[in-house]
Amino acid sequence: MTHSYDESENQGRGPEEPVVVRDRRRVDPQTGQVRPPGPAHAAPEPEAPVEHAGPSLGESIMDDSVAVVSDVEKELSERTADLQRLQAEYANYRKRVERDREAVVIGAKATVVNDLLPLLDDLERADQHGDLTGAFKAVGDKLISGLQRAGLESFGSEGEPFDPSVHEAVQHNTSPDVAGPTVTVVMRRGYRFGDRVLRAALVGVTDHEPGAAQVDPPVGGELPLDSGLDEQQQ
């Protein structure tokens, strides 16, 4: 059964929109020529540039790349400070090792020199008695010169001020000829090696002794009181 078209079916509907067909072909199929640009072939209008709005409230204006660079610089400064501190500690360690090594060397030399001090005393006594002559004197002079070059120094001579830190007083006298405690007799010479005192010097010390009180001379030809009493007694 065929369906008959009834106009009553389209009643109540609005007018249908016409169908518009736009030919967007650039070449006319009938003439084969390029069509001029028209409304259908007009170039699209350029889009308006999008304006970037500023940061909203509470939003950070710092770029993430800037924050990364700041973290790298901070870590670099910390590593640099650690390296400088390590270099300073190593320099102090080297100085301490060198100082300890030098102290050990000086201590070893001082021990050897201290064992040779009795020999130096014998050489000095032989020289005082006139027995240090010939080849014996040459050997003694070489020994003393070598010890002095190594750092040995003698002290303790007559006339120098008394110093209890390097002098050991075994004899004491008084005299008005000295102004203070003075070494007047040297019984055994002292020696030092560098800043270390190997042996104190045995010395005799003389202190200052005030002189006797002087009698004032008579004034204007007057006789002393003592003489006048003597005449009255006679």
mmCIF file of C-alpha atoms in Angstrom:
data_model
loop_
_atom_site.group_PDB
_atom_site.id
_atom_site.type_symbol
_atom_site.label_atom_id
_atom_site.label_comp_id
_atom_site.label_asym_id
_atom_site.label_seq_id
_atom_site.Cartn_x
_atom_site.Cartn_y
_atom_site.Cartn_z
ATOM 1 C CA MET A 1 0.000 0.000 0.000
ATOM 2 C CA THR A 2 1.455 3.233 -1.106
ATOM 3 C CA HIS A 3 1.564 6.260 1.109
ATOM 4 C CA SER A 4 -0.036 9.249 -0.434
ATOM 5 C CA TYR A 5 1.464 12.624 0.225
ATOM 6 C CA ASP A 6 -0.812 14.678 2.256
ATOM 7 C CA GLU A 7 -0.171 18.325 2.583
ATOM 8 C CA SER A 8 -1.877 18.239 5.907
ATOM 9 C CA GLU A 9 1.183 16.503 7.282
ATOM 10 C CA ASN A 10 3.371 19.563 6.676
ATOM 11 C CA GLN A 11 0.851 21.869 8.203
ATOM 12 C CA GLY A 12 2.027 23.330 11.444
ATOM 13 C CA ARG A 13 5.727 23.267 10.340
ATOM 14 C CA GLY A 14 7.671 26.381 9.594
ATOM 15 C CA PRO A 15 9.139 27.174 6.215
ATOM 16 C CA GLU A 16 12.106 25.046 5.357
ATOM 17 C CA GLU A 17 15.512 26.796 5.124
ATOM 18 C CA PRO A 18 16.846 26.821 1.568
ATOM 19 C CA VAL A 19 19.899 24.725 0.909
ATOM 20 C CA VAL A 20 22.868 26.837 -0.117
ATOM 21 C CA VAL A 21 25.619 25.137 -2.110
ATOM 22 C CA ARG A 22 28.854 27.064 -2.361
ATOM 23 C CA ASP A 23 31.339 26.187 -5.020
ATOM 24 C CA ARG A 24 34.786 26.615 -3.469
ATOM 25 C CA ARG A 25 36.694 25.339 -6.467
ATOM 26 C CA ARG A 26 39.352 27.742 -7.660
ATOM 27 C CA VAL A 27 39.133 26.527 -11.285
ATOM 28 C CA ASP A 28 35.877 26.923 -13.162
ATOM 29 C CA PRO A 29 34.908 23.473 -14.487
ATOM 30 C CA GLN A 30 33.194 24.964 -17.480
ATOM 31 C CA THR A 31 35.791 27.477 -18.693
ATOM 32 C CA GLY A 32 38.904 25.973 -17.084
ATOM 33 C CA GLN A 33 40.072 29.367 -15.853
ATOM 34 C CA VAL A 34 41.047 30.392 -12.379
ATOM 35 C CA ARG A 35 38.259 32.159 -10.644
ATOM 36 C CA PRO A 36 38.945 35.532 -9.036
ATOM 37 C CA PRO A 37 38.851 35.570 -5.244
ATOM 38 C CA GLY A 38 35.399 36.141 -4.016
ATOM 39 C CA PRO A 39 33.493 35.841 -0.805
ATOM 40 C CA ALA A 40 33.699 32.095 -0.998
ATOM 41 C CA HIS A 41 37.460 32.166 -1.715
ATOM 42 C CA ALA A 42 38.465 35.098 0.480
ATOM 43 C CA ALA A 43 41.565 34.595 2.596
ATOM 44 C CA PRO A 44 40.831 34.005 6.243
ATOM 45 C CA GLU A 45 41.248 37.018 8.388
ATOM 46 C CA PRO A 46 44.302 36.906 10.700
ATOM 47 C CA GLU A 47 43.537 36.097 14.234
ATOM 48 C CA ALA A 48 43.890 38.888 16.705
ATOM 49 C CA PRO A 49 46.924 38.545 18.969
ATOM 50 C CA VAL A 50 46.138 37.146 22.325
ATOM 51 C CA GLU A 51 47.070 39.554 25.051
ATOM 52 C CA HIS A 52 48.696 37.944 28.053
ATOM 53 C CA ALA A 53 47.133 39.112 31.213
ATOM 54 C CA GLY A 54 49.255 39.870 34.276
ATOM 55 C CA PRO A 55 49.637 37.483 37.192
ATOM 56 C CA SER A 56 46.562 36.976 39.236
ATOM 57 C CA LEU A 57 46.423 37.619 42.954
ATOM 58 C CA GLY A 58 48.655 35.165 44.843
ATOM 59 C CA GLU A 59 50.459 34.019 41.688
ATOM 60 C CA SER A 60 54.289 34.196 41.704
ATOM 61 C CA ILE A 61 55.903 36.414 39.102
ATOM 62 C CA MET A 62 59.219 34.450 39.227
ATOM 63 C CA ASP A 63 59.886 32.100 36.391
ATOM 64 C CA ASP A 64 60.592 28.457 37.162
ATOM 65 C CA SER A 65 63.918 28.668 35.282
ATOM 66 C CA VAL A 66 65.043 31.505 37.555
ATOM 67 C CA ALA A 67 64.275 29.414 40.625
ATOM 68 C CA VAL A 68 66.299 26.516 39.237
ATOM 69 C CA VAL A 69 69.273 28.787 38.563
ATOM 70 C CA SER A 70 69.083 30.174 42.110
ATOM 71 C CA ASP A 71 69.161 26.665 43.571
ATOM 72 C CA VAL A 72 72.177 25.774 41.436
ATOM 73 C CA GLU A 73 74.037 28.926 42.495
ATOM 74 C CA LYS A 74 73.271 28.230 46.150
ATOM 75 C CA GLU A 75 74.545 24.662 45.876
ATOM 76 C CA LEU A 76 77.633 25.894 44.012
ATOM 77 C CA SER A 77 78.419 28.433 46.760
ATOM 78 C CA GLU A 78 78.026 25.729 49.422
ATOM 79 C CA ARG A 79 80.358 23.366 47.568
ATOM 80 C CA THR A 80 82.869 26.199 47.092
ATOM 81 C CA ALA A 81 82.800 26.985 50.817
ATOM 82 C CA ASP A 82 83.310 23.291 51.622
ATOM 83 C CA LEU A 83 86.278 23.136 49.253
ATOM 84 C CA GLN A 84 87.861 26.251 50.768
ATOM 85 C CA ARG A 85 87.385 24.889 54.286
ATOM 86 C CA LEU A 86 88.936 21.574 53.233
ATOM 87 C CA GLN A 87 91.926 23.354 51.698
ATOM 88 C CA ALA A 88 92.435 25.388 54.889
ATOM 89 C CA GLU A 89 92.292 22.248 57.039
ATOM 90 C CA TYR A 90 94.808 20.523 54.769
ATOM 91 C CA ALA A 91 97.156 23.525 54.911
ATOM 92 C CA ASN A 92 96.970 23.544 58.735
ATOM 93 C CA TYR A 93 97.611 19.797 58.766
ATOM 94 C CA ARG A 94 100.722 20.200 56.615
ATOM 95 C CA LYS A 95 102.033 22.993 58.847
ATOM 96 C CA ARG A 96 101.427 20.893 61.962
ATOM 97 C CA VAL A 97 103.185 17.878 60.422
ATOM 98 C CA GLU A 98 106.170 19.992 59.377
ATOM 99 C CA ARG A 99 106.365 21.568 62.840
ATOM 100 C CA ASP A 100 106.205 18.181 64.562
ATOM 101 C CA ARG A 101 108.814 16.759 62.201
ATOM 102 C CA GLU A 102 111.144 19.677 62.862
ATOM 103 C CA ALA A 103 110.649 19.291 66.619
ATOM 104 C CA VAL A 104 111.531 15.592 66.381
ATOM 105 C CA VAL A 105 114.700 16.364 64.394
ATOM 106 C CA ILE A 106 115.794 19.063 66.848
ATOM 107 C CA GLY A 107 115.105 16.755 69.786
ATOM 108 C CA ALA A 108 117.213 13.988 68.256
ATOM 109 C CA LYS A 109 120.095 16.388 67.600
ATOM 110 C CA ALA A 110 119.849 17.796 71.118
ATOM 111 C CA THR A 111 120.061 14.275 72.576
ATOM 112 C CA VAL A 112 123.245 13.510 70.630
ATOM 113 C CA VAL A 113 124.836 16.858 71.521
ATOM 114 C CA ASN A 114 123.951 16.419 75.194
ATOM 115 C CA ASP A 115 125.905 13.158 75.262
ATOM 116 C CA LEU A 116 128.958 15.016 73.894
ATOM 117 C CA LEU A 117 128.999 17.736 76.586
ATOM 118 C CA PRO A 118 131.395 15.806 78.918
ATOM 119 C CA LEU A 119 133.815 15.562 75.991
ATOM 120 C CA LEU A 120 133.616 19.323 75.489
ATOM 121 C CA ASP A 121 134.358 19.810 79.207
ATOM 122 C CA ASP A 122 137.475 17.658 78.867
ATOM 123 C CA LEU A 123 138.608 19.635 75.843
ATOM 124 C CA GLU A 124 138.108 22.916 77.718
ATOM 125 C CA ARG A 125 140.082 21.721 80.760
ATOM 126 C CA ALA A 126 142.870 20.424 78.515
ATOM 127 C CA ASP A 127 143.008 23.819 76.797
ATOM 128 C CA GLN A 128 143.205 25.632 80.156
ATOM 129 C CA HIS A 129 146.132 23.423 81.239
ATOM 130 C CA GLY A 130 147.935 23.780 77.903
ATOM 131 C CA ASP A 131 147.518 20.135 76.910
ATOM 132 C CA LEU A 132 145.342 20.808 73.862
ATOM 133 C CA THR A 133 148.036 20.976 71.172
ATOM 134 C CA GLY A 134 148.952 19.422 67.851
ATOM 135 C CA ALA A 135 146.590 16.971 66.166
ATOM 136 C CA PHE A 136 144.532 16.664 69.342
ATOM 137 C CA LYS A 137 143.745 20.395 69.167
ATOM 138 C CA ALA A 138 142.832 20.162 65.450
ATOM 139 C CA VAL A 139 140.355 17.362 66.138
ATOM 140 C CA GLY A 140 138.878 19.280 69.076
ATOM 141 C CA ASP A 141 138.443 22.465 67.028
ATOM 142 C CA LYS A 142 136.681 20.554 64.236
ATOM 143 C CA LEU A 143 134.345 18.932 66.742
ATOM 144 C CA ILE A 144 133.442 22.245 68.377
ATOM 145 C CA SER A 145 132.941 23.971 64.994
ATOM 146 C CA GLY A 146 130.641 21.198 63.775
ATOM 147 C CA LEU A 147 128.512 21.349 66.929
ATOM 148 C CA GLN A 148 128.252 25.125 66.692
ATOM 149 C CA ARG A 149 127.086 24.900 63.069
ATOM 150 C CA ALA A 150 124.449 22.388 64.165
ATOM 151 C CA GLY A 151 123.075 24.933 66.670
ATOM 152 C CA LEU A 152 125.059 24.450 69.887
ATOM 153 C CA GLU A 153 125.749 27.647 71.842
ATOM 154 C CA SER A 154 127.720 28.063 75.057
ATOM 155 C CA PHE A 155 126.997 30.617 77.771
ATOM 156 C CA GLY A 156 128.293 31.520 81.194
ATOM 157 C CA SER A 157 131.150 34.005 81.426
ATOM 158 C CA GLU A 158 132.461 36.317 84.099
ATOM 159 C CA GLY A 159 130.854 39.743 84.268
ATOM 160 C CA GLU A 160 127.433 38.869 82.854
ATOM 161 C CA PRO A 161 124.284 39.456 84.963
ATOM 162 C CA PHE A 162 123.090 36.490 86.993
ATOM 163 C CA ASP A 163 120.054 34.751 85.461
ATOM 164 C CA PRO A 164 118.547 31.972 87.595
ATOM 165 C CA SER A 165 116.941 30.384 84.510
ATOM 166 C CA VAL A 166 120.332 29.565 82.952
ATOM 167 C CA HIS A 167 122.763 29.918 85.880
ATOM 168 C CA GLU A 168 123.119 27.661 88.905
ATOM 169 C CA ALA A 169 124.738 29.577 91.776
ATOM 170 C CA VAL A 170 126.998 27.450 93.984
ATOM 171 C CA GLN A 171 128.958 30.317 95.542
ATOM 172 C CA HIS A 172 127.868 33.704 96.910
ATOM 173 C CA ASN A 173 129.876 36.849 97.761
ATOM 174 C CA THR A 174 129.261 40.563 98.221
ATOM 175 C CA SER A 175 131.241 43.498 96.891
ATOM 176 C CA PRO A 176 130.699 47.251 96.421
ATOM 177 C CA ASP A 177 132.217 46.976 92.939
ATOM 178 C CA VAL A 178 129.109 45.436 91.365
ATOM 179 C CA ALA A 179 125.721 47.104 90.899
ATOM 180 C CA GLY A 180 123.683 43.907 91.189
ATOM 181 C CA PRO A 181 123.937 40.102 91.162
ATOM 182 C CA THR A 182 126.820 39.381 88.802
ATOM 183 C CA VAL A 183 128.603 36.222 87.715
ATOM 184 C CA THR A 184 132.190 36.476 88.956
ATOM 185 C CA VAL A 185 133.300 32.818 88.853
ATOM 186 C CA VAL A 186 132.482 30.203 86.182
ATOM 187 C CA MET A 187 132.989 26.637 87.383
ATOM 188 C CA ARG A 188 131.276 24.864 84.493
ATOM 189 C CA ARG A 189 130.096 26.343 81.208
ATOM 190 C CA GLY A 190 126.429 26.048 80.203
ATOM 191 C CA TYR A 191 125.084 25.054 76.800
ATOM 192 C CA ARG A 192 121.870 25.579 74.856
ATOM 193 C CA PHE A 193 120.715 24.011 71.597
ATOM 194 C CA GLY A 194 118.342 26.295 69.773
ATOM 195 C CA ASP A 195 115.744 27.407 72.327
ATOM 196 C CA ARG A 196 116.427 24.444 74.620
ATOM 197 C CA VAL A 197 118.816 24.738 77.568
ATOM 198 C CA LEU A 198 120.830 21.516 77.699
ATOM 199 C CA ARG A 199 122.748 22.361 80.859
ATOM 200 C CA ALA A 200 122.822 25.282 83.263
ATOM 201 C CA ALA A 201 126.144 26.964 84.056
ATOM 202 C CA LEU A 202 127.698 26.493 87.514
ATOM 203 C CA VAL A 203 128.746 29.950 88.656
ATOM 204 C CA GLY A 204 129.699 32.028 91.670
ATOM 205 C CA VAL A 205 127.549 35.123 92.214
ATOM 206 C CA THR A 206 128.540 38.416 93.818
ATOM 207 C CA ASP A 207 125.895 40.835 95.144
ATOM 208 C CA HIS A 208 126.224 44.555 95.682
ATOM 209 C CA GLU A 209 127.446 45.594 99.134
ATOM 210 C CA PRO A 210 126.974 49.233 100.201
ATOM 211 C CA GLY A 211 130.233 51.012 101.192
ATOM 212 C CA ALA A 212 131.071 52.282 104.769
ATOM 213 C CA ALA A 213 129.470 55.552 105.892
ATOM 214 C CA GLN A 214 131.774 58.514 105.397
ATOM 215 C CA VAL A 215 132.372 61.159 108.191
ATOM 216 C CA ASP A 216 131.341 64.670 107.212
ATOM 217 C CA PRO A 217 134.288 67.150 107.219
ATOM 218 C CA PRO A 218 134.295 69.998 109.820
ATOM 219 C CA VAL A 219 132.502 73.174 108.757
ATOM 220 C CA GLY A 220 134.147 76.605 109.282
ATOM 221 C CA GLY A 221 137.247 75.243 111.047
ATOM 222 C CA GLU A 222 135.266 73.715 113.909
ATOM 223 C CA LEU A 223 136.616 70.597 115.468
ATOM 224 C CA PRO A 224 134.593 67.417 115.453
ATOM 225 C CA LEU A 225 132.582 66.694 118.553
ATOM 226 C CA ASP A 226 134.584 63.594 119.296
ATOM 227 C CA SER A 227 137.846 65.557 119.497
ATOM 228 C CA GLY A 228 136.294 68.122 121.878
ATOM 229 C CA LEU A 229 135.166 65.380 124.247
ATOM 230 C CA ASP A 230 138.598 63.853 124.170
ATOM 231 C CA GLU A 231 140.190 67.184 125.232
ATOM 232 C CA GLN A 232 137.740 67.610 128.133
ATOM 233 C CA GLN A 233 138.544 64.148 129.370
ATOM 234 C CA GLN A 234 142.241 64.948 129.379
#
